[in-house]
mmCIF file of C-alpha atoms and ligand atoms in Angstrom:
data_model
loop_
_atom_site.group_PDB
_atom_site.id
_atom_site.type_symbol
_atom_site.label_atom_id
_atom_site.label_comp_id
_atom_site.label_asym_id
_atom_site.label_seq_id
_atom_site.Cartn_x
_atom_site.Cartn_y
_atom_site.Cartn_z
ATOM 1 C CA MET A 1 -0.066 -0.020 -0.005
ATOM 2 C CA SER A 2 2.838 2.401 0.890
ATOM 3 C CA GLN A 3 4.369 1.675 -2.585
ATOM 4 C CA ILE A 4 1.007 2.699 -4.160
ATOM 5 C CA ALA A 5 1.020 5.834 -2.117
ATOM 6 C CA SER A 6 4.559 6.707 -3.025
ATOM 7 C CA PHE A 7 3.903 6.093 -6.776
ATOM 8 C CA ALA A 8 0.797 8.299 -6.632
ATOM 9 C CA GLY A 9 2.709 10.953 -4.764
ATOM 10 C CA SER A 10 5.644 11.063 -7.295
ATOM 11 C CA GLU A 11 3.107 11.033 -10.042
ATOM 12 C CA ALA A 12 1.496 14.164 -8.599
ATOM 13 C CA GLY A 13 4.885 16.000 -8.633
ATOM 14 C CA LEU A 14 5.522 15.043 -12.256
ATOM 15 C CA ARG A 15 2.093 15.966 -13.345
ATOM 16 C CA PHE A 16 2.302 19.370 -11.718
ATOM 17 C CA ALA A 17 5.670 19.978 -13.354
ATOM 18 C CA ILE A 18 4.401 19.123 -16.777
ATOM 19 C CA PHE A 19 1.235 21.143 -16.252
ATOM 20 C CA ALA A 20 3.263 24.325 -15.212
ATOM 21 C CA ALA A 21 5.838 23.838 -18.065
ATOM 22 C CA ALA A 22 3.026 23.286 -20.658
ATOM 23 C CA LEU A 23 0.993 26.251 -19.303
ATOM 24 C CA ALA A 24 4.066 28.753 -19.494
ATOM 25 C CA THR A 25 4.970 27.572 -22.966
ATOM 26 C CA LEU A 26 1.447 27.755 -24.359
ATOM 27 C CA VAL A 27 0.520 30.963 -22.879
ATOM 28 C CA ALA A 28 3.621 32.425 -24.504
ATOM 29 C CA ALA A 29 2.838 30.798 -27.751
ATOM 30 C CA GLU A 30 -0.754 32.027 -27.677
ATOM 31 C CA ALA A 31 0.357 35.565 -27.236
ATOM 32 C CA LEU A 32 2.844 35.268 -30.114
ATOM 33 C CA TRP A 33 0.626 33.424 -32.576
ATOM 34 C CA PRO A 34 -3.052 33.710 -31.742
ATOM 35 C CA ALA A 35 -5.556 31.799 -33.908
ATOM 36 C CA ARG A 36 -8.586 34.102 -33.059
ATOM 37 C CA ALA A 37 -9.283 37.482 -31.480
ATOM 38 C CA ARG A 38 -10.481 37.045 -27.885
ATOM 39 C CA HIS A 39 -13.996 37.733 -26.753
ATOM 40 C CA TYR A 40 -12.941 38.638 -23.229
ATOM 41 C CA PRO A 41 -9.634 39.772 -21.702
ATOM 42 C CA ARG A 42 -7.929 36.804 -19.941
ATOM 43 C CA ALA A 43 -8.428 38.294 -16.568
ATOM 44 C CA LYS A 44 -12.231 37.800 -16.885
ATOM 45 C CA ARG A 45 -12.183 34.063 -17.653
ATOM 46 C CA TRP A 46 -9.125 32.692 -16.104
ATOM 47 C CA PRO A 47 -9.973 33.041 -12.469
ATOM 48 C CA THR A 48 -13.061 30.698 -12.976
ATOM 49 C CA ASN A 49 -11.154 28.222 -15.065
ATOM 50 C CA ILE A 50 -8.172 28.076 -12.607
ATOM 51 C CA LEU A 51 -10.570 27.891 -9.571
ATOM 52 C CA LEU A 52 -12.181 24.903 -11.225
ATOM 53 C CA THR A 53 -8.940 23.055 -11.694
ATOM 54 C CA ILE A 54 -8.081 23.641 -7.982
ATOM 55 C CA ILE A 55 -11.367 22.256 -6.811
ATOM 56 C CA ASP A 56 -10.961 19.397 -9.215
ATOM 57 C CA THR A 57 -7.480 18.549 -7.986
ATOM 58 C CA ALA A 58 -8.712 18.819 -4.332
ATOM 59 C CA ALA A 59 -11.724 16.546 -5.141
ATOM 60 C CA LEU A 60 -9.479 13.781 -6.704
ATOM 61 C CA ARG A 61 -7.197 13.995 -3.660
ATOM 62 C CA LEU A 62 -10.049 13.537 -1.364
ATOM 63 C CA PHE A 63 -12.140 10.869 -3.034
ATOM 64 C CA PHE A 64 -9.582 8.964 -5.170
ATOM 65 C CA PRO A 65 -6.248 9.435 -3.201
ATOM 66 C CA LEU A 66 -4.580 6.559 -5.170
ATOM 67 C CA LEU A 67 -5.670 7.903 -8.589
ATOM 68 C CA ALA A 68 -5.327 5.722 -11.729
ATOM 69 C CA VAL A 69 -1.766 4.890 -11.052
ATOM 70 C CA GLY A 70 -2.616 3.475 -7.595
ATOM 71 C CA SER A 71 -5.100 1.193 -9.420
ATOM 72 C CA ALA A 72 -2.289 0.025 -11.859
ATOM 73 C CA VAL A 73 0.156 -0.731 -8.871
ATOM 74 C CA TRP A 74 -2.495 -2.617 -7.066
ATOM 75 C CA ALA A 75 -3.312 -4.714 -10.225
ATOM 76 C CA GLU A 76 0.254 -5.471 -10.809
ATOM 77 C CA GLU A 77 0.855 -6.666 -7.094
ATOM 78 C CA ALA A 78 -2.300 -8.691 -7.224
ATOM 79 C CA GLY A 79 -1.605 -10.104 -10.754
ATOM 80 C CA PHE A 80 -5.037 -8.784 -11.762
ATOM 81 C CA GLY A 81 -6.145 -7.835 -15.220
ATOM 82 C CA LEU A 82 -5.658 -9.100 -18.783
ATOM 83 C CA LEU A 83 -2.058 -8.008 -19.428
ATOM 84 C CA HIS A 84 -0.816 -9.566 -16.239
ATOM 85 C CA ARG A 85 -2.511 -12.874 -17.331
ATOM 86 C CA ILE A 86 -0.890 -13.223 -20.741
ATOM 87 C CA THR A 87 2.736 -13.365 -21.815
ATOM 88 C CA ILE A 88 3.506 -10.220 -23.685
ATOM 89 C CA PRO A 89 6.729 -8.067 -23.846
ATOM 90 C CA ARG A 90 6.762 -5.037 -21.492
ATOM 91 C CA TRP A 91 6.986 -2.615 -24.294
ATOM 92 C CA ALA A 92 3.964 -4.128 -26.030
ATOM 93 C CA ALA A 93 1.945 -3.939 -22.709
ATOM 94 C CA PHE A 94 2.977 -0.359 -22.274
ATOM 95 C CA ALA A 95 2.039 0.640 -25.869
ATOM 96 C CA ALA A 96 -1.199 -1.350 -25.849
ATOM 97 C CA SER A 97 -2.190 0.399 -22.566
ATOM 98 C CA LEU A 98 -1.661 3.863 -24.083
ATOM 99 C CA VAL A 99 -3.757 3.078 -27.033
ATOM 100 C CA VAL A 100 -6.608 1.416 -25.162
ATOM 101 C CA LEU A 101 -6.767 4.311 -22.541
ATOM 102 C CA ASP A 102 -6.993 6.753 -25.424
ATOM 103 C CA VAL A 103 -9.797 5.018 -27.159
ATOM 104 C CA ILE A 104 -11.663 4.758 -23.797
ATOM 105 C CA VAL A 105 -11.236 8.553 -23.230
ATOM 106 C CA TYR A 106 -12.622 9.097 -26.738
ATOM 107 C CA GLY A 107 -15.635 7.001 -25.948
ATOM 108 C CA GLN A 108 -16.224 8.574 -22.618
ATOM 109 C CA HIS A 109 -16.193 12.019 -24.327
ATOM 110 C CA LEU A 110 -18.792 10.700 -26.889
ATOM 111 C CA ALA A 111 -20.899 9.475 -23.992
ATOM 112 C CA MET A 112 -20.617 12.797 -22.182
ATOM 113 C CA HIS A 113 -22.334 14.417 -25.325
ATOM 114 C CA ARG A 114 -24.900 11.732 -26.106
ATOM 115 C CA ILE A 115 -26.281 11.018 -22.630
ATOM 116 C CA GLY A 116 -28.507 13.786 -21.180
ATOM 117 C CA PRO A 117 -27.264 13.765 -17.457
ATOM 118 C CA LEU A 118 -23.602 13.441 -18.466
ATOM 119 C CA TRP A 119 -23.993 16.336 -20.925
ATOM 120 C CA ARG A 120 -25.258 18.452 -18.003
ATOM 121 C CA LEU A 121 -21.858 18.024 -16.445
ATOM 122 C CA HIS A 122 -19.821 18.251 -19.629
ATOM 123 C CA ARG A 123 -21.446 21.483 -20.870
ATOM 124 C CA VAL A 124 -19.531 23.340 -18.138
ATOM 125 C CA HIS A 125 -16.533 22.692 -20.368
ATOM 126 C CA HIS A 126 -18.340 24.023 -23.399
ATOM 127 C CA THR A 127 -19.724 27.173 -21.985
ATOM 128 C CA ASP A 128 -16.337 28.929 -22.292
ATOM 129 C CA ARG A 129 -16.775 31.554 -24.884
ATOM 130 C CA ASP A 130 -13.136 31.779 -25.731
ATOM 131 C CA VAL A 131 -11.057 28.541 -26.069
ATOM 132 C CA ASP A 132 -7.646 28.707 -24.921
ATOM 133 C CA VAL A 133 -5.037 26.601 -22.865
ATOM 134 C CA THR A 134 -7.112 27.147 -19.579
ATOM 135 C CA THR A 135 -10.224 25.700 -21.188
ATOM 136 C CA ALA A 136 -8.479 22.376 -21.051
ATOM 137 C CA VAL A 137 -8.838 22.381 -17.260
ATOM 138 C CA ARG A 138 -12.364 23.835 -17.272
ATOM 139 C CA PHE A 139 -14.364 20.719 -16.144
ATOM 140 C CA HIS A 140 -16.907 20.227 -13.541
ATOM 141 C CA PRO A 141 -15.675 18.189 -10.532
ATOM 142 C CA GLY A 142 -18.495 15.618 -11.072
ATOM 143 C CA GLU A 143 -17.099 14.912 -14.609
ATOM 144 C CA ILE A 144 -13.626 14.598 -13.223
ATOM 145 C CA ALA A 145 -14.623 12.107 -10.533
ATOM 146 C CA LEU A 146 -16.658 10.084 -13.155
ATOM 147 C CA SER A 147 -13.686 9.884 -15.551
ATOM 148 C CA MET A 148 -11.298 8.944 -12.726
ATOM 149 C CA GLY A 149 -13.597 6.121 -11.578
ATOM 150 C CA LEU A 150 -13.827 4.843 -15.167
ATOM 151 C CA LYS A 151 -10.020 5.037 -15.753
ATOM 152 C CA MET A 152 -9.280 3.271 -12.478
ATOM 153 C CA ALA A 153 -11.658 0.465 -13.451
ATOM 154 C CA VAL A 154 -10.157 0.240 -17.061
ATOM 155 C CA VAL A 155 -6.622 0.311 -15.689
ATOM 156 C CA ALA A 156 -7.326 -2.621 -13.261
ATOM 157 C CA LEU A 157 -9.210 -4.783 -15.758
ATOM 158 C CA LEU A 158 -6.626 -4.215 -18.457
ATOM 159 C CA GLY A 159 -3.718 -4.616 -15.982
ATOM 160 C CA ALA A 160 -1.990 -1.682 -17.419
ATOM 161 C CA PRO A 161 1.572 -1.248 -16.282
ATOM 162 C CA PRO A 162 2.015 1.701 -13.792
ATOM 163 C CA ALA A 163 4.534 3.467 -15.960
ATOM 164 C CA SER A 164 2.013 3.459 -18.928
ATOM 165 C CA VAL A 165 -0.546 5.088 -16.736
ATOM 166 C CA VAL A 166 1.846 7.718 -15.536
ATOM 167 C CA ALA A 167 2.836 8.259 -19.146
ATOM 168 C CA PHE A 168 -0.781 8.457 -20.336
ATOM 169 C CA GLU A 169 -1.875 10.972 -17.813
ATOM 170 C CA ALA A 170 1.035 13.169 -18.458
ATOM 171 C CA ILE A 171 0.387 12.981 -22.380
ATOM 172 C CA LEU A 172 -3.356 13.491 -22.027
ATOM 173 C CA ASN A 173 -2.695 16.469 -19.737
ATOM 174 C CA GLY A 174 -0.103 18.041 -22.042
ATOM 175 C CA VAL A 175 -1.931 17.310 -25.362
ATOM 176 C CA ALA A 176 -5.297 18.514 -24.018
ATOM 177 C CA MET A 177 -3.666 21.868 -23.133
ATOM 178 C CA PHE A 178 -2.020 21.969 -26.628
ATOM 179 C CA ASN A 179 -5.235 21.285 -28.516
ATOM 180 C CA HIS A 180 -7.309 23.847 -26.454
ATOM 181 C CA ALA A 181 -4.670 26.559 -27.114
ATOM 182 C CA ASN A 182 -5.630 29.596 -29.046
ATOM 183 C CA LEU A 183 -2.758 29.017 -31.232
ATOM 184 C CA ARG A 184 -2.185 29.188 -35.075
ATOM 185 C CA LEU A 185 0.276 26.549 -36.391
ATOM 186 C CA PRO A 186 1.962 26.801 -39.737
ATOM 187 C CA ALA A 187 -0.691 25.471 -42.131
ATOM 188 C CA ARG A 188 1.352 22.670 -43.736
ATOM 189 C CA PHE A 189 2.710 21.474 -40.288
ATOM 190 C CA GLU A 190 -0.842 21.528 -39.051
ATOM 191 C CA ARG A 191 -2.137 19.385 -41.807
ATOM 192 C CA VAL A 192 0.589 16.675 -41.333
ATOM 193 C CA LEU A 193 0.361 16.837 -37.555
ATOM 194 C CA ARG A 194 -3.356 16.188 -37.469
ATOM 195 C CA TRP A 195 -3.041 12.734 -39.107
ATOM 196 C CA LEU A 196 -1.484 11.576 -35.720
ATOM 197 C CA VAL A 197 -2.553 14.090 -32.974
ATOM 198 C CA VAL A 198 -5.633 16.362 -32.400
ATOM 199 C CA THR A 199 -4.494 19.810 -33.224
ATOM 200 C CA PRO A 200 -5.935 23.167 -31.908
ATOM 201 C CA ASP A 201 -7.700 23.773 -35.342
ATOM 202 C CA MET A 202 -9.304 20.415 -35.159
ATOM 203 C CA HIS A 203 -10.413 20.603 -31.551
ATOM 204 C CA ARG A 204 -11.649 24.131 -31.820
ATOM 205 C CA ILE A 205 -14.416 22.929 -34.266
ATOM 206 C CA HIS A 206 -15.773 20.807 -31.317
ATOM 207 C CA HIS A 207 -16.331 24.124 -29.437
ATOM 208 C CA SER A 208 -18.492 25.686 -32.201
ATOM 209 C CA THR A 209 -22.052 26.651 -31.030
ATOM 210 C CA LEU A 210 -23.429 24.608 -34.079
ATOM 211 C CA GLN A 211 -24.527 21.310 -32.553
ATOM 212 C CA ALA A 212 -23.425 19.214 -35.605
ATOM 213 C CA GLU A 213 -19.973 20.743 -35.148
ATOM 214 C CA THR A 214 -19.977 20.275 -31.316
ATOM 215 C CA ASP A 215 -20.782 16.682 -31.966
ATOM 216 C CA SER A 216 -17.639 16.040 -33.917
ATOM 217 C CA ASN A 217 -13.799 15.708 -33.159
ATOM 218 C CA TYR A 218 -14.142 14.038 -29.725
ATOM 219 C CA GLY A 219 -10.548 12.842 -29.557
ATOM 220 C CA PHE A 220 -8.129 14.074 -27.111
ATOM 221 C CA ASN A 221 -4.788 12.682 -28.136
ATOM 222 C CA LEU A 222 -4.753 10.441 -31.238
ATOM 223 C CA SER A 223 -6.870 11.891 -34.192
ATOM 224 C CA ILE A 224 -7.506 8.429 -35.524
ATOM 225 C CA TRP A 225 -10.523 7.604 -33.429
ATOM 226 C CA ASP A 226 -12.651 10.319 -34.996
ATOM 227 C CA ARG A 227 -11.646 9.186 -38.463
ATOM 228 C CA VAL A 228 -12.379 5.456 -37.611
ATOM 229 C CA PHE A 229 -15.729 6.075 -35.887
ATOM 230 C CA GLY A 230 -16.960 8.647 -38.411
ATOM 231 C CA THR A 231 -16.909 11.638 -36.161
ATOM 232 C CA TYR A 232 -14.171 13.541 -37.920
ATOM 233 C CA ARG A 233 -14.715 17.042 -39.318
ATOM 234 C CA ALA A 234 -12.009 18.699 -41.122
ATOM 235 C CA ALA A 235 -13.272 22.289 -40.963
ATOM 236 C CA ALA A 236 -16.112 24.298 -39.546
ATOM 237 C CA GLY A 237 -18.869 25.506 -41.837
ATOM 238 C CA LYS A 238 -17.761 29.230 -41.306
ATOM 239 C CA PRO A 239 -14.177 30.214 -40.648
ATOM 240 C CA ASP A 240 -15.286 32.772 -37.963
ATOM 241 C CA PHE A 241 -17.765 30.370 -36.136
ATOM 242 C CA THR A 242 -18.921 31.334 -32.653
ATOM 243 C CA LEU A 243 -17.472 29.510 -29.674
ATOM 244 C CA GLY A 244 -19.422 28.234 -26.721
ATOM 245 C CA LEU A 245 -23.095 27.124 -26.471
ATOM 246 C CA GLU A 246 -26.022 28.818 -28.200
ATOM 247 C CA SER A 247 -27.922 29.111 -24.830
ATOM 248 C CA PHE A 248 -25.034 30.798 -22.994
ATOM 249 C CA GLN A 249 -23.914 33.654 -25.111
ATOM 250 C CA SER A 250 -23.681 36.086 -22.140
ATOM 251 C CA ASP A 251 -21.182 36.939 -19.423
ATOM 252 C CA ALA A 252 -22.677 34.117 -17.238
ATOM 253 C CA PRO A 253 -20.094 31.511 -18.002
ATOM 254 C CA ASN A 254 -17.366 33.560 -16.561
ATOM 255 C CA GLY A 255 -18.907 33.285 -12.991
ATOM 256 C CA TRP A 256 -17.759 30.323 -10.902
ATOM 257 C CA TRP A 257 -21.147 29.942 -9.268
ATOM 258 C CA LEU A 258 -22.853 29.280 -12.537
ATOM 259 C CA VAL A 259 -20.215 26.930 -13.594
ATOM 260 C CA LEU A 260 -20.548 24.811 -10.506
ATOM 261 C CA ALA A 261 -24.396 24.933 -10.450
ATOM 262 C CA LEU A 262 -24.787 24.453 -14.214
ATOM 263 C CA PRO A 263 -25.568 20.726 -14.078
ATOM 264 C CA PHE A 264 -28.509 21.293 -11.801
ATOM 265 C CA ARG A 265 -30.022 24.252 -13.563
ATOM 266 C CA GLY A 266 -33.117 23.857 -15.676
ATOM 267 C CA GLU A 267 -32.018 25.286 -18.898
ATOM 268 C CA PRO A 268 -32.593 23.300 -22.114
ATOM 269 C CA VAL A 269 -30.222 20.382 -22.194
ATOM 270 C CA ARG A 270 -28.968 21.339 -25.659
HETATM 271 ZN ZN1 ZN B 301 -16.761 18.011 -25.485
#
């Protein structure tokens, strides 16, 4: 158990270091090469988005102190889960875990959009009227708890090696911050990159107010899932499309109270 706790503790330090480095780099890049003009000055949106990530981190520490990596260490010690039952090279177990966790996160995101009560939680993320690096951490604590529960279960059933879970969480964190960034990449580089990874231009379409566009490009890391499952959209209908949700085109999404209470409010679900 103490080994699980120390693994989870060192993973927290690593994740924070990656978060801080990615934040500083992307904030600078957004200032140098912005993709779109901002609707609001940063100071109006950021306090709410940053407060949410503090609440989310505290909620995870409180309710899931061992996190997904704790689940992986437990499965390894107990010999539980598919990959601990079959003979497979370590590198293959590592790579397979990254790919399986990524498709699970894709599927979870799709479910968050398709199932009414889950959408109520997830729409907190979509009410941001600008999309930038801080949108990547704008999630309701309920959604964060649900996705951690799902990840812990998948990690245990799969028997994912602890190192692959640490790597996956770090990659997911870094790539989500990258693809929410208000960042214009050189066009040719962007076109090549999106064959492998979800780029800012690809993910921004998912934050369009048009429902058909919101309901596309669900991937967070690998762009292949949207292509395979038919949810890929190369471009938005209008180049200057509106960001956010149709029913929240006001200053309200900047308020932390609305953001926390949103799942319980009676506005139309879509
Ligand atoms: Zn979404």
